[in-house]
mmCIF file of C-alpha atoms in Angstrom:
data_model
loop_
_atom_site.group_PDB
_atom_site.id
_atom_site.type_symbol
_atom_site.label_atom_id
_atom_site.label_comp_id
_atom_site.label_asym_id
_atom_site.label_seq_id
_atom_site.Cartn_x
_atom_site.Cartn_y
_atom_site.Cartn_z
ATOM 1 C CA UNK A 151 -11.455 -7.668 20.215
ATOM 2 C CA UNK A 152 -11.126 -9.530 16.901
ATOM 3 C CA UNK A 153 -8.789 -6.900 15.473
ATOM 4 C CA UNK A 154 -6.134 -7.589 18.117
ATOM 5 C CA UNK A 155 -6.507 -11.354 17.721
ATOM 6 C CA UNK A 156 -6.140 -11.041 13.955
ATOM 7 C CA UNK A 157 -3.042 -8.884 14.298
ATOM 8 C CA UNK A 158 -1.569 -11.432 16.708
ATOM 9 C CA UNK A 159 -2.265 -14.085 14.056
ATOM 10 C CA UNK A 160 -0.526 -12.267 11.218
ATOM 11 C CA UNK A 161 3.183 -12.257 10.441
ATOM 12 C CA UNK A 162 5.346 -11.535 7.407
ATOM 13 C CA UNK A 163 5.018 -14.836 5.540
ATOM 14 C CA UNK A 164 8.204 -16.265 4.036
ATOM 15 C CA UNK A 165 6.751 -19.282 2.225
ATOM 16 C CA UNK A 166 3.344 -19.388 0.543
ATOM 17 C CA UNK A 167 1.218 -22.363 -0.433
ATOM 18 C CA UNK A 168 -0.279 -22.719 -3.915
ATOM 19 C CA UNK A 169 -3.745 -21.712 -2.689
ATOM 20 C CA UNK A 170 -5.083 -18.599 -4.397
ATOM 21 C CA UNK A 171 -6.897 -15.769 -2.677
ATOM 22 C CA UNK A 172 -10.442 -15.282 -3.971
ATOM 23 C CA UNK A 173 -11.123 -12.174 -6.038
ATOM 24 C CA UNK A 174 -13.817 -11.210 -3.547
ATOM 25 C CA UNK A 175 -11.243 -10.948 -0.764
ATOM 26 C CA UNK A 176 -8.779 -9.150 -3.042
ATOM 27 C CA UNK A 177 -11.493 -6.637 -3.932
ATOM 28 C CA UNK A 178 -12.220 -6.045 -0.251
ATOM 29 C CA UNK A 179 -8.545 -5.375 0.429
ATOM 30 C CA UNK A 180 -8.395 -2.978 -2.532
ATOM 31 C CA UNK A 181 -11.476 -1.140 -1.270
ATOM 32 C CA UNK A 182 -9.962 -0.884 2.205
ATOM 33 C CA UNK A 183 -6.815 0.663 0.714
ATOM 34 C CA UNK A 184 -8.938 3.097 -1.283
ATOM 35 C CA UNK A 185 -10.628 4.152 1.977
ATOM 36 C CA UNK A 186 -7.278 4.764 3.661
ATOM 37 C CA UNK A 187 -6.517 8.141 5.160
ATOM 38 C CA UNK A 188 -4.223 10.388 3.135
ATOM 39 C CA UNK A 189 -3.042 13.917 3.750
ATOM 40 C CA UNK A 190 -5.701 16.355 2.510
ATOM 41 C CA UNK A 191 -7.468 13.260 1.153
ATOM 42 C CA UNK A 192 -5.782 13.475 -2.239
ATOM 43 C CA UNK A 193 -4.520 9.863 -2.520
ATOM 44 C CA UNK A 194 -1.148 10.632 -4.183
ATOM 45 C CA UNK A 195 -0.369 7.048 -5.173
ATOM 46 C CA UNK A 196 -1.837 4.251 -7.242
ATOM 47 C CA UNK A 197 -2.197 0.529 -6.600
ATOM 48 C CA UNK A 198 -1.261 -2.231 -9.052
ATOM 49 C CA UNK A 199 -2.533 -5.759 -8.388
ATOM 50 C CA UNK A 200 -0.431 -8.291 -10.296
ATOM 51 C CA UNK A 201 -1.084 -11.986 -10.835
ATOM 52 C CA UNK A 202 0.697 -12.482 -14.193
ATOM 53 C CA UNK A 203 3.374 -15.102 -13.492
ATOM 54 C CA UNK A 204 5.788 -13.971 -16.211
ATOM 55 C CA UNK A 205 5.693 -10.336 -15.114
ATOM 56 C CA UNK A 206 6.128 -11.258 -11.462
ATOM 57 C CA UNK A 207 9.096 -13.494 -12.256
ATOM 58 C CA UNK A 208 10.776 -10.568 -14.003
ATOM 59 C CA UNK A 209 9.957 -8.241 -11.114
ATOM 60 C CA UNK A 210 11.595 -10.634 -8.660
ATOM 61 C CA UNK A 211 14.898 -10.953 -10.514
ATOM 62 C CA UNK A 212 17.805 -10.175 -8.217
ATOM 63 C CA UNK A 213 15.628 -9.888 -5.100
ATOM 64 C CA UNK A 214 15.977 -12.121 -2.052
ATOM 65 C CA UNK A 215 12.190 -11.893 -1.635
ATOM 66 C CA UNK A 216 10.797 -14.891 -3.522
ATOM 67 C CA UNK A 217 7.328 -13.832 -2.293
ATOM 68 C CA UNK A 218 7.296 -11.367 -5.181
ATOM 69 C CA UNK A 219 6.492 -14.242 -7.535
ATOM 70 C CA UNK A 220 5.729 -17.147 -5.171
ATOM 71 C CA UNK A 221 2.395 -15.988 -3.746
ATOM 72 C CA UNK A 222 -1.190 -15.515 -4.903
ATOM 73 C CA UNK A 223 -1.151 -11.775 -5.647
ATOM 74 C CA UNK A 224 1.388 -8.961 -5.624
ATOM 75 C CA UNK A 225 0.394 -5.418 -4.694
ATOM 76 C CA UNK A 226 2.571 -2.532 -5.875
ATOM 77 C CA UNK A 227 2.041 0.858 -4.227
ATOM 78 C CA UNK A 228 3.303 3.490 -6.652
ATOM 79 C CA UNK A 229 3.696 7.085 -5.480
ATOM 80 C CA UNK A 230 3.265 10.151 -7.669
ATOM 81 C CA UNK A 231 6.466 11.746 -8.957
ATOM 82 C CA UNK A 232 4.876 15.160 -8.639
ATOM 83 C CA UNK A 233 1.580 16.677 -7.511
ATOM 84 C CA UNK A 234 0.361 18.691 -10.485
ATOM 85 C CA UNK A 235 -2.126 21.550 -10.540
ATOM 86 C CA UNK A 236 -4.261 19.559 -12.969
ATOM 87 C CA UNK A 237 -4.463 16.659 -10.556
ATOM 88 C CA UNK A 238 -5.430 18.909 -7.656
ATOM 89 C CA UNK A 239 -8.093 20.642 -9.777
ATOM 90 C CA UNK A 240 -9.565 17.335 -10.918
ATOM 91 C CA UNK A 241 -9.534 15.823 -7.433
ATOM 92 C CA UNK A 242 -11.170 18.833 -5.785
ATOM 93 C CA UNK A 243 -13.850 18.954 -8.494
ATOM 94 C CA UNK A 244 -14.572 15.246 -7.894
ATOM 95 C CA UNK A 245 -14.847 15.899 -4.160
ATOM 96 C CA UNK A 246 -17.311 18.713 -4.736
ATOM 97 C CA UNK A 247 -19.482 16.450 -6.895
ATOM 98 C CA UNK A 248 -19.388 13.535 -4.445
ATOM 99 C CA UNK A 249 -20.346 15.822 -1.560
ATOM 100 C CA UNK A 250 -23.055 17.608 -3.570
ATOM 101 C CA UNK A 251 -21.335 20.959 -3.159
ATOM 102 C CA UNK A 252 -21.536 23.949 -5.435
ATOM 103 C CA UNK A 253 -18.783 24.343 -8.005
ATOM 104 C CA UNK A 254 -16.009 26.348 -6.369
ATOM 105 C CA UNK A 255 -17.088 25.531 -2.817
ATOM 106 C CA UNK A 256 -13.656 24.053 -2.117
ATOM 107 C CA UNK A 257 -11.634 26.730 -3.889
ATOM 108 C CA UNK A 258 -9.834 27.653 -0.674
ATOM 109 C CA UNK A 259 -8.642 24.063 -0.285
ATOM 110 C CA UNK A 260 -7.704 23.839 -3.962
ATOM 111 C CA UNK A 261 -5.716 27.082 -3.929
ATOM 112 C CA UNK A 262 -3.962 26.122 -0.700
ATOM 113 C CA UNK A 263 -2.889 22.789 -2.147
ATOM 114 C CA UNK A 264 -1.701 24.331 -5.406
ATOM 115 C CA UNK A 265 0.269 26.952 -3.500
ATOM 116 C CA UNK A 266 1.875 24.336 -1.251
ATOM 117 C CA UNK A 267 2.871 21.783 -3.868
ATOM 118 C CA UNK A 268 4.046 24.324 -6.426
ATOM 119 C CA UNK A 269 6.991 25.261 -4.214
ATOM 120 C CA UNK A 270 7.985 21.664 -3.479
ATOM 121 C CA UNK A 271 10.780 20.041 -5.456
ATOM 122 C CA UNK A 272 10.054 16.864 -7.448
ATOM 123 C CA UNK A 273 12.129 14.953 -4.898
ATOM 124 C CA UNK A 274 10.025 16.326 -2.043
ATOM 125 C CA UNK A 275 6.821 15.466 -3.885
ATOM 126 C CA UNK A 276 7.998 11.917 -4.580
ATOM 127 C CA UNK A 277 9.120 11.354 -0.992
ATOM 128 C CA UNK A 278 5.840 12.670 0.393
ATOM 129 C CA UNK A 279 3.811 10.500 -1.972
ATOM 130 C CA UNK A 280 5.748 7.410 -0.915
ATOM 131 C CA UNK A 281 5.058 8.172 2.739
ATOM 132 C CA UNK A 282 1.364 8.394 1.919
ATOM 133 C CA UNK A 283 1.569 5.036 0.125
ATOM 134 C CA UNK A 284 2.914 3.478 3.325
ATOM 135 C CA UNK A 285 -0.282 4.488 5.101
ATOM 136 C CA UNK A 286 -2.151 2.461 2.473
ATOM 137 C CA UNK A 287 0.221 -0.441 3.092
ATOM 138 C CA UNK A 288 -0.680 -0.399 6.770
ATOM 139 C CA UNK A 289 -4.371 -0.538 5.971
ATOM 140 C CA UNK A 290 -3.766 -3.390 3.530
ATOM 141 C CA UNK A 291 -1.996 -5.425 6.202
ATOM 142 C CA UNK A 292 -4.860 -4.929 8.656
ATOM 143 C CA UNK A 293 -7.530 -5.664 6.028
ATOM 144 C CA UNK A 294 -5.751 -8.851 4.991
ATOM 145 C CA UNK A 295 -5.487 -10.002 8.604
ATOM 146 C CA UNK A 296 -9.193 -9.335 9.130
ATOM 147 C CA UNK A 297 -9.921 -11.583 6.134
ATOM 148 C CA UNK A 298 -7.405 -14.209 7.302
ATOM 149 C CA UNK A 299 -5.290 -13.631 4.208
ATOM 150 C CA UNK A 300 -1.540 -13.784 4.726
ATOM 151 C CA UNK A 301 0.658 -10.924 3.634
ATOM 152 C CA UNK A 302 4.290 -9.854 3.386
ATOM 153 C CA UNK A 303 5.268 -6.167 3.152
ATOM 154 C CA UNK A 304 8.556 -5.719 1.286
ATOM 155 C CA UNK A 305 11.164 -3.072 0.586
ATOM 156 C CA UNK A 306 13.710 -5.574 -0.742
ATOM 157 C CA UNK A 307 13.074 -5.021 -4.431
ATOM 158 C CA UNK A 308 14.572 -3.055 -7.302
ATOM 159 C CA UNK A 309 12.327 0.011 -7.733
ATOM 160 C CA UNK A 310 13.936 0.988 -11.037
ATOM 161 C CA UNK A 311 13.200 -2.493 -12.388
ATOM 162 C CA UNK A 312 9.573 -2.206 -11.268
ATOM 163 C CA UNK A 313 9.289 1.262 -12.816
ATOM 164 C CA UNK A 314 10.645 -0.080 -16.095
ATOM 165 C CA UNK A 315 8.643 -3.319 -16.334
ATOM 166 C CA UNK A 316 5.363 -1.739 -15.229
ATOM 167 C CA UNK A 317 5.900 1.474 -17.200
ATOM 168 C CA UNK A 318 5.461 3.550 -14.068
ATOM 169 C CA UNK A 319 7.674 6.468 -15.085
ATOM 170 C CA UNK A 320 5.519 7.077 -18.154
ATOM 171 C CA UNK A 321 2.520 7.246 -15.802
ATOM 172 C CA UNK A 322 4.245 9.775 -13.544
ATOM 173 C CA UNK A 323 4.699 7.157 -10.820
ATOM 174 C CA UNK A 324 7.444 5.303 -8.983
ATOM 175 C CA UNK A 325 7.363 2.034 -7.040
ATOM 176 C CA UNK A 326 7.283 2.902 -3.334
ATOM 177 C CA UNK A 327 6.594 -0.351 -1.499
ATOM 178 C CA UNK A 328 5.149 -3.774 -2.317
ATOM 179 C CA UNK A 329 3.162 -6.490 -0.582
ATOM 180 C CA UNK A 330 2.398 -10.105 -1.426
ATOM 181 C CA UNK A 331 -0.868 -11.850 -0.556
ATOM 182 C CA UNK A 332 -1.659 -15.542 -0.232
ATOM 183 C CA UNK A 333 -1.790 -18.322 2.334
ATOM 184 C CA UNK A 334 1.072 -19.521 4.493
ATOM 185 C CA UNK A 335 2.823 -22.816 3.840
ATOM 186 C CA UNK A 336 2.906 -23.936 7.466
ATOM 187 C CA UNK A 337 5.156 -26.941 6.821
ATOM 188 C CA UNK A 338 7.877 -25.021 5.013
ATOM 189 C CA UNK A 339 7.698 -21.540 6.563
ATOM 190 C CA UNK A 340 9.941 -21.517 9.620
ATOM 191 C CA UNK A 341 8.093 -18.493 11.032
ATOM 192 C CA UNK A 342 4.660 -20.113 10.886
ATOM 193 C CA UNK A 343 4.967 -21.713 14.309
ATOM 194 C CA UNK A 344 7.189 -19.107 15.966
ATOM 195 C CA UNK A 345 5.549 -16.947 18.655
ATOM 196 C CA UNK A 346 5.227 -13.269 17.775
ATOM 197 C CA UNK A 347 7.886 -11.154 19.504
ATOM 198 C CA UNK A 348 6.960 -7.602 20.470
ATOM 199 C CA UNK A 349 8.058 -5.111 23.111
ATOM 200 C CA UNK A 350 5.978 -4.943 26.283
ATOM 201 C CA UNK A 351 3.288 -2.298 25.914
ATOM 202 C CA UNK A 352 4.632 -0.217 28.800
ATOM 203 C CA UNK A 353 8.049 -0.119 27.142
ATOM 204 C CA UNK A 354 6.725 0.548 23.646
ATOM 205 C CA UNK A 355 4.219 3.272 24.548
ATOM 206 C CA UNK A 356 4.085 6.190 26.960
ATOM 207 C CA UNK A 357 0.911 7.920 28.102
ATOM 208 C CA UNK A 358 1.376 11.598 28.877
ATOM 209 C CA UNK A 359 -1.480 12.953 31.010
#
């Protein structure tokens, strides 16, 4: 199975070469993230793809993760700060159009979502959105591996700095998790030649019949 082989190939790259990832491959990774599962399908986060060297240098200030600026592309997964009624209305209407349904066909779903999120605190909304963004991160890692593009998922960054530099707060968003993309520098990355270490399957997983 190619998927398993590709996942065995991937690791969290520490040092990237200067080789850039083609826009075609970046677009495929973006599309894969857009196709990611999300609770109720409402995609409560947005993706920022950053190549600007000056911006990335600023984003990496104070972080031990040099991959923020020393890679081909940087992906920022930014969760919603709140799930508004307007967003739910707009999203459900879009779904009805894309599925060729009558207007109001998904009113039960819409009303259920509005009822649920209206009683959640902003903190609960933001936490939930970030968890949904992590599902997108997982898909991005798999998509990159399938395309033989190296990647590094990262939590070691200053989210407030990202929010400020990227103007996320004004967009109703917050930086949840980030990921760099590029190609490994095999000569200078100490992990490039290290065997992958994982628990034995029978220790990691349990089948309950």
